[in-house]
Amino acid sequence: MNFRIAVLALLALVACSGMSALTDMSLRDAEEKWVMSKIMSYRLVVEMEGDRVEREEFEVVVRDGAVASLKRNGQATTSAASQDYSMNGLLKILHQEMGLAEKPSVLGALAGYSAYLMARFDETTGRLLRYRRTVGGASNTIDITVREFELQPEGRPRP
C-alpha cells in the first residue's frame, strides 16, 4: 500500500511541476541541444536544497566555456571539476544522479522502492531548468533549480 501512495504522490508532483522523468534519452537530448546552442558565456544562479543538505545558492559566471567565477551563498569559492555548477557541471551532476538511482538502496530506499528522478529542460537550448530526486521510503530528496540564466554580451559566437 505504501508503494501505491508513493507512486500517486510522484504522479501528483509531475503534474504540478511540469517536469518529466529523467531518462538517458532525455538527458542525451538536452546535452545535444546545449552543445548545438553554442552558448559559451553566461551567468546563472542555481539553488540547491534537500532533506539532507541545507539550502545553498551558487552564482556562476562562465566565459568562453570555462567558469570565470563561482560564489556559494554570496562568498567567492573554487570548485571541483565535477561540481562547478556551470550548465556542463549541472549536466554532469545529473549523470551522477542517474548512476546513484541504479542502486536506490545507496540513497536510503527501502527494499522494493526506487529513486525517482524528474527534470525539466529548456526546449530550445537544452539547459536545465529544474531537477528533483525523490527516494521511495526515505527522506532523501534533492532539488536543483536554475533561478536565473542570462547570456553575457559574448554569449553566442558569430556564425
PDB file of C-alpha atoms in Angstrom:
ATOM      1  CA  MET A   1       0.000   0.000   0.000  1.00  0.00           C
ATOM      2  CA  ASN A   2       2.828   2.448   0.830  1.00  0.00           C
ATOM      3  CA  PHE A   3       4.275   1.849  -2.643  1.00  0.00           C
ATOM      4  CA  ARG A   4       0.967   2.930  -4.233  1.00  0.00           C
ATOM      5  CA  ILE A   5       0.903   6.093  -2.138  1.00  0.00           C
ATOM      6  CA  ALA A   6       4.474   6.907  -3.195  1.00  0.00           C
ATOM      7  CA  VAL A   7       3.609   6.426  -6.865  1.00  0.00           C
ATOM      8  CA  LEU A   8       0.479   8.574  -6.559  1.00  0.00           C
ATOM      9  CA  ALA A   9       2.452  11.313  -4.809  1.00  0.00           C
ATOM     10  CA  LEU A  10       5.060  11.183  -7.557  1.00  0.00           C
ATOM     11  CA  LEU A  11       2.391  11.457 -10.258  1.00  0.00           C
ATOM     12  CA  ALA A  12       0.877  14.476  -8.490  1.00  0.00           C
ATOM     13  CA  LEU A  13       4.321  16.078  -8.295  1.00  0.00           C
ATOM     14  CA  VAL A  14       4.889  15.539 -12.003  1.00  0.00           C
ATOM     15  CA  ALA A  15       1.537  17.028 -12.928  1.00  0.00           C
ATOM     16  CA  CYS A  16       2.165  20.171 -10.887  1.00  0.00           C
ATOM     17  CA  SER A  17       5.830  20.755 -11.695  1.00  0.00           C
ATOM     18  CA  GLY A  18       5.961  20.418 -15.462  1.00  0.00           C
ATOM     19  CA  MET A  19       8.845  18.007 -15.015  1.00  0.00           C
ATOM     20  CA  SER A  20       9.238  14.655 -16.730  1.00  0.00           C
ATOM     21  CA  ALA A  21      11.079  11.511 -15.752  1.00  0.00           C
ATOM     22  CA  LEU A  22      14.808  11.920 -16.294  1.00  0.00           C
ATOM     23  CA  THR A  23      15.977   9.196 -18.672  1.00  0.00           C
ATOM     24  CA  ASP A  24      19.169   8.505 -20.602  1.00  0.00           C
ATOM     25  CA  MET A  25      17.379   9.705 -23.712  1.00  0.00           C
ATOM     26  CA  SER A  26      16.035  12.946 -22.217  1.00  0.00           C
ATOM     27  CA  LEU A  27      19.440  13.803 -20.760  1.00  0.00           C
ATOM     28  CA  ARG A  28      21.226  12.986 -24.023  1.00  0.00           C
ATOM     29  CA  ASP A  29      18.706  15.138 -25.928  1.00  0.00           C
ATOM     30  CA  ALA A  30      19.247  18.060 -23.531  1.00  0.00           C
ATOM     31  CA  GLU A  31      23.020  17.735 -23.838  1.00  0.00           C
ATOM     32  CA  GLU A  32      22.845  17.714 -27.631  1.00  0.00           C
ATOM     33  CA  LYS A  33      20.669  20.844 -27.630  1.00  0.00           C
ATOM     34  CA  TRP A  34      23.036  22.537 -25.185  1.00  0.00           C
ATOM     35  CA  VAL A  35      26.069  21.807 -27.387  1.00  0.00           C
ATOM     36  CA  MET A  36      24.197  22.930 -30.527  1.00  0.00           C
ATOM     37  CA  SER A  37      23.136  26.200 -28.867  1.00  0.00           C
ATOM     38  CA  LYS A  38      26.831  27.196 -28.698  1.00  0.00           C
ATOM     39  CA  ILE A  39      26.251  29.320 -25.614  1.00  0.00           C
ATOM     40  CA  MET A  40      29.742  29.961 -24.299  1.00  0.00           C
ATOM     41  CA  SER A  41      29.355  32.933 -21.924  1.00  0.00           C
ATOM     42  CA  TYR A  42      26.560  33.291 -19.406  1.00  0.00           C
ATOM     43  CA  ARG A  43      25.646  33.916 -15.780  1.00  0.00           C
ATOM     44  CA  LEU A  44      23.381  31.649 -13.802  1.00  0.00           C
ATOM     45  CA  VAL A  45      22.098  31.328 -10.268  1.00  0.00           C
ATOM     46  CA  VAL A  46      21.447  27.809  -9.032  1.00  0.00           C
ATOM     47  CA  GLU A  47      19.552  26.925  -5.864  1.00  0.00           C
ATOM     48  CA  MET A  48      20.048  23.518  -4.262  1.00  0.00           C
ATOM     49  CA  GLU A  49      18.213  22.113  -1.272  1.00  0.00           C
ATOM     50  CA  GLY A  50      17.072  18.804   0.101  1.00  0.00           C
ATOM     51  CA  ASP A  51      16.306  16.673   3.111  1.00  0.00           C
ATOM     52  CA  ARG A  52      19.970  16.021   3.861  1.00  0.00           C
ATOM     53  CA  VAL A  53      21.543  19.241   2.618  1.00  0.00           C
ATOM     54  CA  GLU A  54      20.965  22.824   3.612  1.00  0.00           C
ATOM     55  CA  ARG A  55      19.727  25.311   1.048  1.00  0.00           C
ATOM     56  CA  GLU A  56      22.614  26.728  -0.947  1.00  0.00           C
ATOM     57  CA  GLU A  57      22.816  29.227  -3.763  1.00  0.00           C
ATOM     58  CA  PHE A  58      25.524  29.224  -6.403  1.00  0.00           C
ATOM     59  CA  GLU A  59      26.181  32.143  -8.730  1.00  0.00           C
ATOM     60  CA  VAL A  60      28.313  31.137 -11.686  1.00  0.00           C
ATOM     61  CA  VAL A  61      29.801  33.236 -14.453  1.00  0.00           C
ATOM     62  CA  VAL A  62      31.048  31.313 -17.486  1.00  0.00           C
ATOM     63  CA  ARG A  63      33.213  32.943 -20.146  1.00  0.00           C
ATOM     64  CA  ASP A  64      34.310  31.156 -23.308  1.00  0.00           C
ATOM     65  CA  GLY A  65      33.017  27.869 -21.893  1.00  0.00           C
ATOM     66  CA  ALA A  66      35.026  27.997 -18.631  1.00  0.00           C
ATOM     67  CA  VAL A  67      33.944  29.011 -15.143  1.00  0.00           C
ATOM     68  CA  ALA A  68      35.251  32.546 -14.585  1.00  0.00           C
ATOM     69  CA  SER A  69      33.767  32.980 -11.103  1.00  0.00           C
ATOM     70  CA  LEU A  70      31.762  30.962  -8.608  1.00  0.00           C
ATOM     71  CA  LYS A  71      30.033  32.199  -5.471  1.00  0.00           C
ATOM     72  CA  ARG A  72      28.491  29.917  -2.889  1.00  0.00           C
ATOM     73  CA  ASN A  73      25.918  31.690  -0.724  1.00  0.00           C
ATOM     74  CA  GLY A  74      27.404  35.020  -1.796  1.00  0.00           C
ATOM     75  CA  GLN A  75      31.012  34.083  -0.976  1.00  0.00           C
ATOM     76  CA  ALA A  76      33.655  33.560  -3.674  1.00  0.00           C
ATOM     77  CA  THR A  77      34.817  29.960  -3.808  1.00  0.00           C
ATOM     78  CA  THR A  78      36.624  27.495  -6.038  1.00  0.00           C
ATOM     79  CA  SER A  79      35.073  24.364  -7.446  1.00  0.00           C
ATOM     80  CA  ALA A  80      35.922  20.792  -8.224  1.00  0.00           C
ATOM     81  CA  ALA A  81      35.769  19.988 -11.932  1.00  0.00           C
ATOM     82  CA  SER A  82      32.838  17.611 -11.360  1.00  0.00           C
ATOM     83  CA  GLN A  83      30.799  20.198  -9.445  1.00  0.00           C
ATOM     84  CA  ASP A  84      31.421  23.597 -10.954  1.00  0.00           C
ATOM     85  CA  TYR A  85      27.684  24.400 -11.237  1.00  0.00           C
ATOM     86  CA  SER A  86      28.055  25.650 -14.805  1.00  0.00           C
ATOM     87  CA  MET A  87      25.499  24.182 -17.194  1.00  0.00           C
ATOM     88  CA  ASN A  88      28.022  21.494 -18.164  1.00  0.00           C
ATOM     89  CA  GLY A  89      28.648  20.854 -14.472  1.00  0.00           C
ATOM     90  CA  LEU A  90      24.919  20.524 -13.771  1.00  0.00           C
ATOM     91  CA  LEU A  91      24.556  18.018 -16.612  1.00  0.00           C
ATOM     92  CA  LYS A  92      27.442  16.009 -15.079  1.00  0.00           C
ATOM     93  CA  ILE A  93      25.633  16.050 -11.737  1.00  0.00           C
ATOM     94  CA  LEU A  94      22.545  14.602 -13.464  1.00  0.00           C
ATOM     95  CA  HIS A  95      24.673  11.772 -14.875  1.00  0.00           C
ATOM     96  CA  GLN A  96      25.968  11.085 -11.347  1.00  0.00           C
ATOM     97  CA  GLU A  97      22.413  11.106 -10.006  1.00  0.00           C
ATOM     98  CA  MET A  98      21.330   8.602 -12.655  1.00  0.00           C
ATOM     99  CA  GLY A  99      24.182   6.323 -11.617  1.00  0.00           C
ATOM    100  CA  LEU A 100      23.127   6.528  -7.972  1.00  0.00           C
ATOM    101  CA  ALA A 101      19.495   5.833  -8.874  1.00  0.00           C
ATOM    102  CA  GLU A 102      20.509   2.478 -10.361  1.00  0.00           C
ATOM    103  CA  LYS A 103      21.169   1.332  -6.767  1.00  0.00           C
ATOM    104  CA  PRO A 104      18.374   3.010  -4.783  1.00  0.00           C
ATOM    105  CA  SER A 105      19.479   1.360  -1.517  1.00  0.00           C
ATOM    106  CA  VAL A 106      22.608   3.552  -1.659  1.00  0.00           C
ATOM    107  CA  LEU A 107      20.258   6.539  -1.428  1.00  0.00           C
ATOM    108  CA  GLY A 108      18.403   5.005   1.516  1.00  0.00           C
ATOM    109  CA  ALA A 109      15.484   3.453  -0.367  1.00  0.00           C
ATOM    110  CA  LEU A 110      13.746   0.627   1.434  1.00  0.00           C
ATOM    111  CA  ALA A 111      13.592  -2.778  -0.232  1.00  0.00           C
ATOM    112  CA  GLY A 112      11.237  -2.651  -3.215  1.00  0.00           C
ATOM    113  CA  TYR A 113      11.399   1.123  -3.549  1.00  0.00           C
ATOM    114  CA  SER A 114      13.139   3.207  -6.189  1.00  0.00           C
ATOM    115  CA  ALA A 115      14.696   6.597  -6.648  1.00  0.00           C
ATOM    116  CA  TYR A 116      12.604   8.854  -8.862  1.00  0.00           C
ATOM    117  CA  LEU A 117      14.414  11.427 -10.974  1.00  0.00           C
ATOM    118  CA  MET A 118      12.498  14.268 -12.573  1.00  0.00           C
ATOM    119  CA  ALA A 119      13.800  17.126 -14.713  1.00  0.00           C
ATOM    120  CA  ARG A 120      12.728  19.956 -16.919  1.00  0.00           C
ATOM    121  CA  PHE A 121      14.946  21.352 -19.658  1.00  0.00           C
ATOM    122  CA  ASP A 122      14.626  24.387 -21.905  1.00  0.00           C
ATOM    123  CA  GLU A 123      13.191  23.058 -25.157  1.00  0.00           C
ATOM    124  CA  THR A 124      15.368  25.266 -27.351  1.00  0.00           C
ATOM    125  CA  THR A 125      18.778  25.272 -25.642  1.00  0.00           C
ATOM    126  CA  GLY A 126      18.548  22.115 -23.556  1.00  0.00           C
ATOM    127  CA  ARG A 127      19.687  23.962 -20.442  1.00  0.00           C
ATOM    128  CA  LEU A 128      18.489  22.594 -17.117  1.00  0.00           C
ATOM    129  CA  LEU A 129      15.592  24.472 -15.553  1.00  0.00           C
ATOM    130  CA  ARG A 130      14.761  22.181 -12.617  1.00  0.00           C
ATOM    131  CA  TYR A 131      15.692  18.774 -11.217  1.00  0.00           C
ATOM    132  CA  ARG A 132      14.225  16.754  -8.350  1.00  0.00           C
ATOM    133  CA  ARG A 133      15.220  13.417  -6.844  1.00  0.00           C
ATOM    134  CA  THR A 134      12.787  11.615  -4.566  1.00  0.00           C
ATOM    135  CA  VAL A 135      13.667   8.339  -2.876  1.00  0.00           C
ATOM    136  CA  GLY A 136      10.872   5.914  -2.076  1.00  0.00           C
ATOM    137  CA  GLY A 137      10.622   5.043   1.602  1.00  0.00           C
ATOM    138  CA  ALA A 138      13.317   7.547   2.623  1.00  0.00           C
ATOM    139  CA  SER A 139      13.757  11.235   3.321  1.00  0.00           C
ATOM    140  CA  ASN A 140      16.461  11.926   0.760  1.00  0.00           C
ATOM    141  CA  THR A 141      15.192  14.463  -1.745  1.00  0.00           C
ATOM    142  CA  ILE A 142      17.297  16.938  -3.644  1.00  0.00           C
ATOM    143  CA  ASP A 143      16.047  19.899  -5.638  1.00  0.00           C
ATOM    144  CA  ILE A 144      18.133  21.886  -8.106  1.00  0.00           C
ATOM    145  CA  THR A 145      16.537  24.986  -9.589  1.00  0.00           C
ATOM    146  CA  VAL A 146      18.181  27.336 -12.059  1.00  0.00           C
ATOM    147  CA  ARG A 147      16.602  30.572 -10.831  1.00  0.00           C
ATOM    148  CA  GLU A 148      18.414  32.932 -13.189  1.00  0.00           C
ATOM    149  CA  PHE A 149      20.117  32.496 -16.544  1.00  0.00           C
ATOM    150  CA  GLU A 150      21.387  35.327 -18.696  1.00  0.00           C
ATOM    151  CA  LEU A 151      23.673  35.470 -21.671  1.00  0.00           C
ATOM    152  CA  GLN A 152      26.746  37.604 -21.326  1.00  0.00           C
ATOM    153  CA  PRO A 153      27.500  40.011 -24.192  1.00  0.00           C
ATOM    154  CA  GLU A 154      29.854  37.493 -25.780  1.00  0.00           C
ATOM    155  CA  GLY A 155      27.321  34.684 -25.096  1.00  0.00           C
ATOM    156  CA  ARG A 156      26.994  33.279 -28.623  1.00  0.00           C
ATOM    157  CA  PRO A 157      29.758  33.000 -31.167  1.00  0.00           C
ATOM    158  CA  ARG A 158      29.033  34.574 -34.516  1.00  0.00           C
ATOM    159  CA  PRO A 159      28.136  32.024 -37.234  1.00  0.00           C
TER     160      PRO A 159
END
